[in-house]
Each structure stands twice: as C-alpha cells, then as structure tokens.
C-alpha cells in the first residue's frame, strides 16, 4: 500500500459526459501528479500540483482540468468525454523537496467511456 | 518524441535466472532514474532508483546499472522468481523543482517460468 488513495476505482460513463476523479496524497506529501495509462500511449504525465498551485503541465487535453485543495487532495475533471479517453488514471504524490523525486502511485481509476 | 526507450517489450526467464531490462534516454538533463513494477490492476510501485553520480545501485535481488556516457541504464533481477512476473517500467526525470514529472519507457512484460 503506497498510502495514496484514489476514488472511484472504476467509472463507466457515456460519451459527452463529465466525471471527477479524486486523489488523496500520502501524509506529508505536497506534490500531486496525474498520469494517464492507455494501451497505445503508455504512461503519460498529465499535470502536477504543488501545495495548491499548478506546477507543470504535460499532454493534458483542454477538456481536462485539475485542482489541488487546501487539504492537499486533488481532483481531475474530465469533460466532453470521448471513447479515446478510456484509460487508467493514476495519481502519484511526492514530498518534492531537495530534489527528492520519489513518486508513489495510487491504485488508479479505470475509466470506461461507452 | 519518446525520450526514454525501453527494451525488450516482453521477456520470459526461467526461475532462478537473471532478468535484464534495458533503457536508453535522450535528454541529458535527466538526473533521476527510477524503475517501477506494476501488477495487473494495480498502480506502479517504486522498485529502485538511481542518480547519475553512481554507476550501480543494488537492493536485494534488484540492481540498476547506469552508463552516463552511453545514456543507458538497466535493471537486473537476480534469482528471478515467479512472483517477479509483472510489467516493469523505467522512467526518468529532472531533479530541479517543478520538473519532477516522470517520463516513462513503454514497459516490459516479464514472465518467470518454473
């Protein structure tokens, strides 16, 4: 158990809908990262938040957005869903200090868009 | 642009043998190289990591070898066991604050046969 929690575990929805994925980082970790894992694209970095502020952006679609709240949990919002958005979405957390890049991954949310 | 290339895509090793997975990177700014292990339906779990100031790091049966001049690093699993059967990902990141996102290789599916 990495100490990172994600909900829900599974999500099935229809095209055009909007969903919210939730992540709670390990106790004491200030950074939250979102990654997408799909068969054709592998593990891809989406976005990073550090202590409530957006820190880095990767290949995140404009239909996707995220935020980190004062209690450090994070939410990833996916809107206008398409079939191609079906994937595993992972959240990872790290302390992000002094060059320590150890990232610990949650169990993921499996999103299926029908 | 794939910045971390991983091979082989799949690997079958006999129990007790040595499993070797290789990665090559392009960005010389990378300075943190972790390996992750992922079982089906689970999130990636940090296995072992290395920084470029050392050429080898060993933790139990797992060893990372690092060749800075060749921009390559590899994972060696000694005395491979059936429980090691999983998908392994190499990754790389830049250590400075705000650049900790992980760039992953494409993964190697390792199968240990009795």
PDB file of C-alpha atoms in Angstrom:
ATOM      1  CA  UNK A   1       0.000   0.000   0.000  1.00  0.00           C
ATOM      2  CA  UNK A   2       1.570   3.269  -1.188  1.00  0.00           C
ATOM      3  CA  UNK A   3      -0.535   5.476   1.072  1.00  0.00           C
ATOM      4  CA  UNK A   4      -2.064   7.266  -1.930  1.00  0.00           C
ATOM      5  CA  UNK A   5      -5.801   6.756  -2.262  1.00  0.00           C
ATOM      6  CA  UNK A   6      -7.946   7.212  -5.342  1.00  0.00           C
ATOM      7  CA  UNK A   7     -11.675   7.100  -5.835  1.00  0.00           C
ATOM      8  CA  UNK A   8     -13.603   5.719  -7.517  1.00  0.00           C
ATOM      9  CA  UNK A   9     -11.856   2.507  -8.518  1.00  0.00           C
ATOM     10  CA  UNK A  10     -14.000   2.074 -11.601  1.00  0.00           C
ATOM     11  CA  UNK A  11     -16.073   4.538 -13.573  1.00  0.00           C
ATOM     12  CA  UNK A  12     -18.298   3.775 -16.539  1.00  0.00           C
ATOM     13  CA  UNK A  13     -19.906   6.641 -18.370  1.00  0.00           C
ATOM     14  CA  UNK A  14     -21.115   7.741 -21.772  1.00  0.00           C
ATOM     15  CA  UNK A  15     -19.566   9.957 -24.402  1.00  0.00           C
ATOM     16  CA  UNK A  16     -20.111  13.642 -23.808  1.00  0.00           C
ATOM     17  CA  UNK A  17     -20.365  13.264 -20.050  1.00  0.00           C
ATOM     18  CA  UNK A  18     -18.201  14.795 -17.325  1.00  0.00           C
ATOM     19  CA  UNK A  19     -16.525  12.922 -14.473  1.00  0.00           C
ATOM     20  CA  UNK A  20     -14.384  13.790 -11.476  1.00  0.00           C
ATOM     21  CA  UNK A  21     -11.566  11.611 -10.190  1.00  0.00           C
ATOM     22  CA  UNK A  22     -10.310  12.134  -6.665  1.00  0.00           C
ATOM     23  CA  UNK A  23      -6.886  11.597  -5.124  1.00  0.00           C
ATOM     24  CA  UNK A  24      -5.563  11.886  -1.586  1.00  0.00           C
ATOM     25  CA  UNK A  25      -1.768  12.025  -1.360  1.00  0.00           C
ATOM     26  CA  UNK A  26       0.410  10.361   1.253  1.00  0.00           C
ATOM     27  CA  UNK A  27       0.539  12.169   4.542  1.00  0.00           C
ATOM     28  CA  UNK A  28       3.071  14.997   4.316  1.00  0.00           C
ATOM     29  CA  UNK A  29       3.399  14.946   0.532  1.00  0.00           C
ATOM     30  CA  UNK A  30       2.879  18.326  -1.088  1.00  0.00           C
ATOM     31  CA  UNK A  31       3.007  17.368  -4.763  1.00  0.00           C
ATOM     32  CA  UNK A  32       0.311  15.531  -6.654  1.00  0.00           C
ATOM     33  CA  UNK A  33       0.789  14.234 -10.186  1.00  0.00           C
ATOM     34  CA  UNK A  34      -1.794  12.841 -12.573  1.00  0.00           C
ATOM     35  CA  UNK A  35      -0.856  10.233 -15.166  1.00  0.00           C
ATOM     36  CA  UNK A  36      -2.892   8.500 -17.849  1.00  0.00           C
ATOM     37  CA  UNK A  37      -2.148   4.904 -18.803  1.00  0.00           C
ATOM     38  CA  UNK A  38      -3.537   3.590 -22.071  1.00  0.00           C
ATOM     39  CA  UNK A  39      -2.551   0.674 -24.268  1.00  0.00           C
ATOM     40  CA  UNK A  40      -1.412   2.834 -27.159  1.00  0.00           C
ATOM     41  CA  UNK A  41       0.165   5.765 -25.269  1.00  0.00           C
ATOM     42  CA  UNK A  42       1.613   4.039 -22.224  1.00  0.00           C
ATOM     43  CA  UNK A  43       2.055   6.066 -19.040  1.00  0.00           C
ATOM     44  CA  UNK A  44       1.769   9.764 -19.813  1.00  0.00           C
ATOM     45  CA  UNK A  45       2.160  12.683 -17.439  1.00  0.00           C
ATOM     46  CA  UNK A  46      -0.831  14.999 -17.393  1.00  0.00           C
ATOM     47  CA  UNK A  47      -0.339  17.647 -14.716  1.00  0.00           C
ATOM     48  CA  UNK A  48       1.384  18.390 -11.398  1.00  0.00           C
ATOM     49  CA  UNK A  49       0.213  20.443  -8.453  1.00  0.00           C
ATOM     50  CA  UNK A  50       2.394  21.547  -5.578  1.00  0.00           C
ATOM     51  CA  UNK A  51       0.826  22.837  -2.390  1.00  0.00           C
ATOM     52  CA  UNK A  52      -2.273  24.021  -4.195  1.00  0.00           C
ATOM     53  CA  UNK A  53      -0.634  25.556  -7.233  1.00  0.00           C
ATOM     54  CA  UNK A  54      -0.222  24.180 -10.726  1.00  0.00           C
ATOM     55  CA  UNK A  55       3.463  23.380 -11.195  1.00  0.00           C
ATOM     56  CA  UNK A  56       3.827  21.572 -14.522  1.00  0.00           C
ATOM     57  CA  UNK A  57       1.671  20.545 -17.434  1.00  0.00           C
ATOM     58  CA  UNK A  58       2.118  17.649 -19.779  1.00  0.00           C
ATOM     59  CA  UNK A  59      -0.039  16.277 -22.544  1.00  0.00           C
ATOM     60  CA  UNK A  60      -3.290  17.248 -20.905  1.00  0.00           C
ATOM     61  CA  UNK A  61      -6.253  17.953 -23.148  1.00  0.00           C
ATOM     62  CA  UNK A  62      -8.138  21.239 -22.818  1.00  0.00           C
ATOM     63  CA  UNK A  63     -11.220  19.183 -21.885  1.00  0.00           C
ATOM     64  CA  UNK A  64      -9.352  18.045 -18.775  1.00  0.00           C
ATOM     65  CA  UNK A  65      -8.639  20.158 -15.735  1.00  0.00           C
ATOM     66  CA  UNK A  66      -7.384  19.578 -12.232  1.00  0.00           C
ATOM     67  CA  UNK A  67      -7.024  21.319  -8.912  1.00  0.00           C
ATOM     68  CA  UNK A  68      -5.451  20.748  -5.535  1.00  0.00           C
ATOM     69  CA  UNK A  69      -7.350  21.800  -2.464  1.00  0.00           C
ATOM     70  CA  UNK A  70      -6.057  23.291   0.835  1.00  0.00           C
ATOM     71  CA  UNK A  71      -6.129  19.833   2.455  1.00  0.00           C
ATOM     72  CA  UNK A  72      -3.848  18.740  -0.453  1.00  0.00           C
ATOM     73  CA  UNK A  73      -6.266  16.313  -2.033  1.00  0.00           C
ATOM     74  CA  UNK A  74      -6.637  16.698  -5.768  1.00  0.00           C
ATOM     75  CA  UNK A  75      -9.369  16.237  -8.327  1.00  0.00           C
ATOM     76  CA  UNK A  76      -9.062  15.584 -12.039  1.00  0.00           C
ATOM     77  CA  UNK A  77     -12.053  16.690 -14.061  1.00  0.00           C
ATOM     78  CA  UNK A  78     -12.667  15.160 -17.467  1.00  0.00           C
ATOM     79  CA  UNK A  79     -15.398  16.680 -19.617  1.00  0.00           C
ATOM     80  CA  UNK A  80     -16.962  16.098 -23.034  1.00  0.00           C
ATOM     81  CA  UNK A  81     -15.702  12.554 -22.760  1.00  0.00           C
ATOM     82  CA  UNK A  82     -14.749  10.627 -25.873  1.00  0.00           C
ATOM     83  CA  UNK A  83     -14.224   6.911 -26.424  1.00  0.00           C
ATOM     84  CA  UNK A  84     -10.484   7.536 -26.576  1.00  0.00           C
ATOM     85  CA  UNK A  85     -10.451   8.860 -23.022  1.00  0.00           C
ATOM     86  CA  UNK A  86     -10.990   5.331 -21.742  1.00  0.00           C
ATOM     87  CA  UNK A  87      -7.870   4.576 -19.737  1.00  0.00           C
ATOM     88  CA  UNK A  88      -6.412   4.083 -16.304  1.00  0.00           C
ATOM     89  CA  UNK A  89      -5.815   7.347 -14.490  1.00  0.00           C
ATOM     90  CA  UNK A  90      -3.202   7.335 -11.768  1.00  0.00           C
ATOM     91  CA  UNK A  91      -2.412   9.859  -9.141  1.00  0.00           C
ATOM     92  CA  UNK A  92       1.039   9.953  -7.585  1.00  0.00           C
ATOM     93  CA  UNK A  93       2.410  12.016  -4.747  1.00  0.00           C
ATOM     94  CA  UNK A  94       5.828  13.093  -3.570  1.00  0.00           C
ATOM     95  CA  UNK A  95       7.287  15.376  -0.983  1.00  0.00           C
ATOM     96  CA  UNK A  96       9.071  17.363  -3.715  1.00  0.00           C
ATOM     97  CA  UNK A  97      11.823  18.867  -1.645  1.00  0.00           C
ATOM     98  CA  UNK A  98      15.578  18.859  -2.007  1.00  0.00           C
ATOM     99  CA  UNK A  99      15.465  17.065  -5.324  1.00  0.00           C
ATOM    100  CA  UNK A 100      13.747  14.006  -3.861  1.00  0.00           C
ATOM    101  CA  UNK A 101      11.652  12.814  -6.766  1.00  0.00           C
ATOM    102  CA  UNK A 102      10.284   9.621  -5.272  1.00  0.00           C
ATOM    103  CA  UNK A 103       6.723   9.393  -6.508  1.00  0.00           C
ATOM    104  CA  UNK A 104       4.262   6.952  -5.018  1.00  0.00           C
ATOM    105  CA  UNK A 105       1.316   5.879  -7.113  1.00  0.00           C
ATOM    106  CA  UNK A 106      -2.243   5.229  -6.092  1.00  0.00           C
ATOM    107  CA  UNK A 107      -4.242   2.193  -7.251  1.00  0.00           C
ATOM    108  CA  UNK A 108      -5.778   4.135 -10.133  1.00  0.00           C
ATOM    109  CA  UNK A 109      -9.239   4.807 -11.512  1.00  0.00           C
ATOM    110  CA  UNK A 110     -10.284   2.773 -14.513  1.00  0.00           C
ATOM    111  CA  UNK A 111     -12.433   4.964 -16.750  1.00  0.00           C
ATOM    112  CA  UNK A 112     -14.572   3.354 -19.421  1.00  0.00           C
ATOM    113  CA  UNK A 113     -16.379   5.634 -21.859  1.00  0.00           C
ATOM    114  CA  UNK A 114     -19.154   3.919 -23.809  1.00  0.00           C
TER     115      UNK A 114
ATOM    116  CA  UNK B   1       9.016  12.339 -29.071  1.00  0.00           C
ATOM    117  CA  UNK B   2       9.864   9.310 -26.989  1.00  0.00           C
ATOM    118  CA  UNK B   3      12.598  10.375 -24.621  1.00  0.00           C
ATOM    119  CA  UNK B   4      13.026   7.045 -22.865  1.00  0.00           C
ATOM    120  CA  UNK B   5      13.287   3.885 -24.939  1.00  0.00           C
ATOM    121  CA  UNK B   6      12.804   0.536 -23.218  1.00  0.00           C
ATOM    122  CA  UNK B   7      13.545  -2.981 -24.391  1.00  0.00           C
ATOM    123  CA  UNK B   8      12.570  -5.722 -24.668  1.00  0.00           C
ATOM    124  CA  UNK B   9       8.806  -5.379 -24.867  1.00  0.00           C
ATOM    125  CA  UNK B  10       8.395  -8.809 -23.306  1.00  0.00           C
ATOM    126  CA  UNK B  11      10.751 -11.221 -21.603  1.00  0.00           C
ATOM    127  CA  UNK B  12      10.476 -14.828 -20.479  1.00  0.00           C
ATOM    128  CA  UNK B  13      13.028 -16.061 -17.953  1.00  0.00           C
ATOM    129  CA  UNK B  14      13.366 -19.359 -16.162  1.00  0.00           C
ATOM    130  CA  UNK B  15      13.050 -19.394 -12.384  1.00  0.00           C
ATOM    131  CA  UNK B  16      16.398 -18.706 -10.808  1.00  0.00           C
ATOM    132  CA  UNK B  17      17.723 -16.925 -13.871  1.00  0.00           C
ATOM    133  CA  UNK B  18      18.704 -13.288 -14.378  1.00  0.00           C
ATOM    134  CA  UNK B  19      16.207 -10.903 -15.931  1.00  0.00           C
ATOM    135  CA  UNK B  20      17.682  -7.882 -17.711  1.00  0.00           C
ATOM    136  CA  UNK B  21      15.694  -4.902 -18.965  1.00  0.00           C
ATOM    137  CA  UNK B  22      17.335  -2.016 -20.759  1.00  0.00           C
ATOM    138  CA  UNK B  23      16.511   1.654 -21.164  1.00  0.00           C
ATOM    139  CA  UNK B  24      18.080   4.488 -23.091  1.00  0.00           C
ATOM    140  CA  UNK B  25      17.374   8.177 -22.717  1.00  0.00           C
ATOM    141  CA  UNK B  26      17.949  11.245 -24.848  1.00  0.00           C
ATOM    142  CA  UNK B  27      17.639  14.214 -22.539  1.00  0.00           C
ATOM    143  CA  UNK B  28      20.952  14.775 -20.762  1.00  0.00           C
ATOM    144  CA  UNK B  29      19.166  16.946 -18.201  1.00  0.00           C
ATOM    145  CA  UNK B  30      17.573  13.836 -16.677  1.00  0.00           C
ATOM    146  CA  UNK B  31      19.145  13.140 -13.315  1.00  0.00           C
ATOM    147  CA  UNK B  32      16.821  10.694 -11.577  1.00  0.00           C
ATOM    148  CA  UNK B  33      16.103   7.234 -12.957  1.00  0.00           C
ATOM    149  CA  UNK B  34      13.565   5.042 -11.134  1.00  0.00           C
ATOM    150  CA  UNK B  35      12.195   1.640 -12.003  1.00  0.00           C
ATOM    151  CA  UNK B  36       8.585   0.792 -11.303  1.00  0.00           C
ATOM    152  CA  UNK B  37       6.902  -2.609 -11.026  1.00  0.00           C
ATOM    153  CA  UNK B  38       3.248  -2.955 -11.939  1.00  0.00           C
ATOM    154  CA  UNK B  39       0.987  -5.932 -11.367  1.00  0.00           C
ATOM    155  CA  UNK B  40      -2.294  -6.251 -13.282  1.00  0.00           C
ATOM    156  CA  UNK B  41      -4.968  -3.993 -11.835  1.00  0.00           C
ATOM    157  CA  UNK B  42      -2.515  -2.174  -9.569  1.00  0.00           C
ATOM    158  CA  UNK B  43      -0.653   1.090  -9.672  1.00  0.00           C
ATOM    159  CA  UNK B  44       3.074   1.245 -10.454  1.00  0.00           C
ATOM    160  CA  UNK B  45       5.193   0.627  -7.367  1.00  0.00           C
ATOM    161  CA  UNK B  46       8.624   2.188  -6.952  1.00  0.00           C
ATOM    162  CA  UNK B  47      11.206  -0.591  -7.009  1.00  0.00           C
ATOM    163  CA  UNK B  48      14.611   1.059  -7.054  1.00  0.00           C
ATOM    164  CA  UNK B  49      16.080   4.324  -8.321  1.00  0.00           C
ATOM    165  CA  UNK B  50      19.474   5.746  -9.193  1.00  0.00           C
ATOM    166  CA  UNK B  51      21.083   9.112  -9.771  1.00  0.00           C
ATOM    167  CA  UNK B  52      23.883   9.630 -12.338  1.00  0.00           C
ATOM    168  CA  UNK B  53      26.618  10.145  -9.751  1.00  0.00           C
ATOM    169  CA  UNK B  54      26.824   6.364  -9.214  1.00  0.00           C
ATOM    170  CA  UNK B  55      27.198   3.574 -11.766  1.00  0.00           C
ATOM    171  CA  UNK B  56      25.379   0.872  -9.857  1.00  0.00           C
ATOM    172  CA  UNK B  57      22.842   0.503  -7.082  1.00  0.00           C
ATOM    173  CA  UNK B  58      21.772  -2.752  -5.528  1.00  0.00           C
ATOM    174  CA  UNK B  59      18.777  -3.504  -3.335  1.00  0.00           C
ATOM    175  CA  UNK B  60      18.291  -7.164  -2.569  1.00  0.00           C
ATOM    176  CA  UNK B  61      17.901  -9.067  -5.828  1.00  0.00           C
ATOM    177  CA  UNK B  62      17.432  -5.870  -7.849  1.00  0.00           C
ATOM    178  CA  UNK B  63      20.345  -3.931  -9.344  1.00  0.00           C
ATOM    179  CA  UNK B  64      20.412  -0.832 -11.523  1.00  0.00           C
ATOM    180  CA  UNK B  65      23.428  -0.357 -13.761  1.00  0.00           C
ATOM    181  CA  UNK B  66      23.932   3.135 -15.119  1.00  0.00           C
ATOM    182  CA  UNK B  67      26.138   4.259 -18.016  1.00  0.00           C
ATOM    183  CA  UNK B  68      26.103   8.029 -18.215  1.00  0.00           C
ATOM    184  CA  UNK B  69      28.268   8.322 -21.335  1.00  0.00           C
ATOM    185  CA  UNK B  70      26.049   5.919 -23.257  1.00  0.00           C
ATOM    186  CA  UNK B  71      22.868   7.400 -21.766  1.00  0.00           C
ATOM    187  CA  UNK B  72      21.681   3.937 -20.820  1.00  0.00           C
ATOM    188  CA  UNK B  73      20.544   2.210 -17.682  1.00  0.00           C
ATOM    189  CA  UNK B  74      19.325  -1.269 -16.970  1.00  0.00           C
ATOM    190  CA  UNK B  75      17.543  -3.323 -14.351  1.00  0.00           C
ATOM    191  CA  UNK B  76      18.904  -6.708 -13.364  1.00  0.00           C
ATOM    192  CA  UNK B  77      16.758  -9.110 -11.352  1.00  0.00           C
ATOM    193  CA  UNK B  78      18.867 -11.876  -9.886  1.00  0.00           C
ATOM    194  CA  UNK B  79      17.442 -15.287  -8.961  1.00  0.00           C
ATOM    195  CA  UNK B  80      14.170 -14.384 -10.707  1.00  0.00           C
ATOM    196  CA  UNK B  81      11.056 -15.786  -9.057  1.00  0.00           C
ATOM    197  CA  UNK B  82       7.508 -16.393 -10.336  1.00  0.00           C
ATOM    198  CA  UNK B  83       6.361 -13.588  -8.034  1.00  0.00           C
ATOM    199  CA  UNK B  84       8.509 -11.195 -10.090  1.00  0.00           C
ATOM    200  CA  UNK B  85       6.202 -11.713 -13.077  1.00  0.00           C
ATOM    201  CA  UNK B  86       4.900  -8.211 -13.740  1.00  0.00           C
ATOM    202  CA  UNK B  87       5.335  -5.258 -16.063  1.00  0.00           C
ATOM    203  CA  UNK B  88       8.409  -3.141 -15.401  1.00  0.00           C
ATOM    204  CA  UNK B  89       8.754   0.485 -16.381  1.00  0.00           C
ATOM    205  CA  UNK B  90      11.871   2.570 -16.425  1.00  0.00           C
ATOM    206  CA  UNK B  91      11.467   6.297 -16.041  1.00  0.00           C
ATOM    207  CA  UNK B  92      13.461   9.495 -15.879  1.00  0.00           C
ATOM    208  CA  UNK B  93      13.002  12.967 -14.505  1.00  0.00           C
ATOM    209  CA  UNK B  94      14.848  16.214 -13.949  1.00  0.00           C
ATOM    210  CA  UNK B  95      15.574  16.981 -10.343  1.00  0.00           C
ATOM    211  CA  UNK B  96      15.010  20.682 -10.177  1.00  0.00           C
ATOM    212  CA  UNK B  97      11.875  21.915  -8.536  1.00  0.00           C
ATOM    213  CA  UNK B  98       8.889  21.900 -10.820  1.00  0.00           C
ATOM    214  CA  UNK B  99      10.363  19.437 -13.275  1.00  0.00           C
ATOM    215  CA  UNK B 100       9.828  16.262 -11.362  1.00  0.00           C
ATOM    216  CA  UNK B 101       7.371  14.756 -13.831  1.00  0.00           C
ATOM    217  CA  UNK B 102       8.313  11.225 -14.806  1.00  0.00           C
ATOM    218  CA  UNK B 103       8.886  10.290 -18.419  1.00  0.00           C
ATOM    219  CA  UNK B 104       8.247   6.575 -18.723  1.00  0.00           C
ATOM    220  CA  UNK B 105       9.519   3.900 -21.021  1.00  0.00           C
ATOM    221  CA  UNK B 106       6.988   1.714 -22.792  1.00  0.00           C
ATOM    222  CA  UNK B 107       7.217  -1.155 -20.327  1.00  0.00           C
ATOM    223  CA  UNK B 108       8.490  -4.728 -20.312  1.00  0.00           C
ATOM    224  CA  UNK B 109       6.197  -7.616 -19.509  1.00  0.00           C
ATOM    225  CA  UNK B 110       8.295 -10.109 -17.561  1.00  0.00           C
ATOM    226  CA  UNK B 111       7.196 -13.708 -17.160  1.00  0.00           C
ATOM    227  CA  UNK B 112       9.128 -16.075 -14.915  1.00  0.00           C
ATOM    228  CA  UNK B 113       8.503 -19.720 -15.749  1.00  0.00           C
ATOM    229  CA  UNK B 114       9.112 -22.618 -13.326  1.00  0.00           C
TER     230      UNK B 114
END
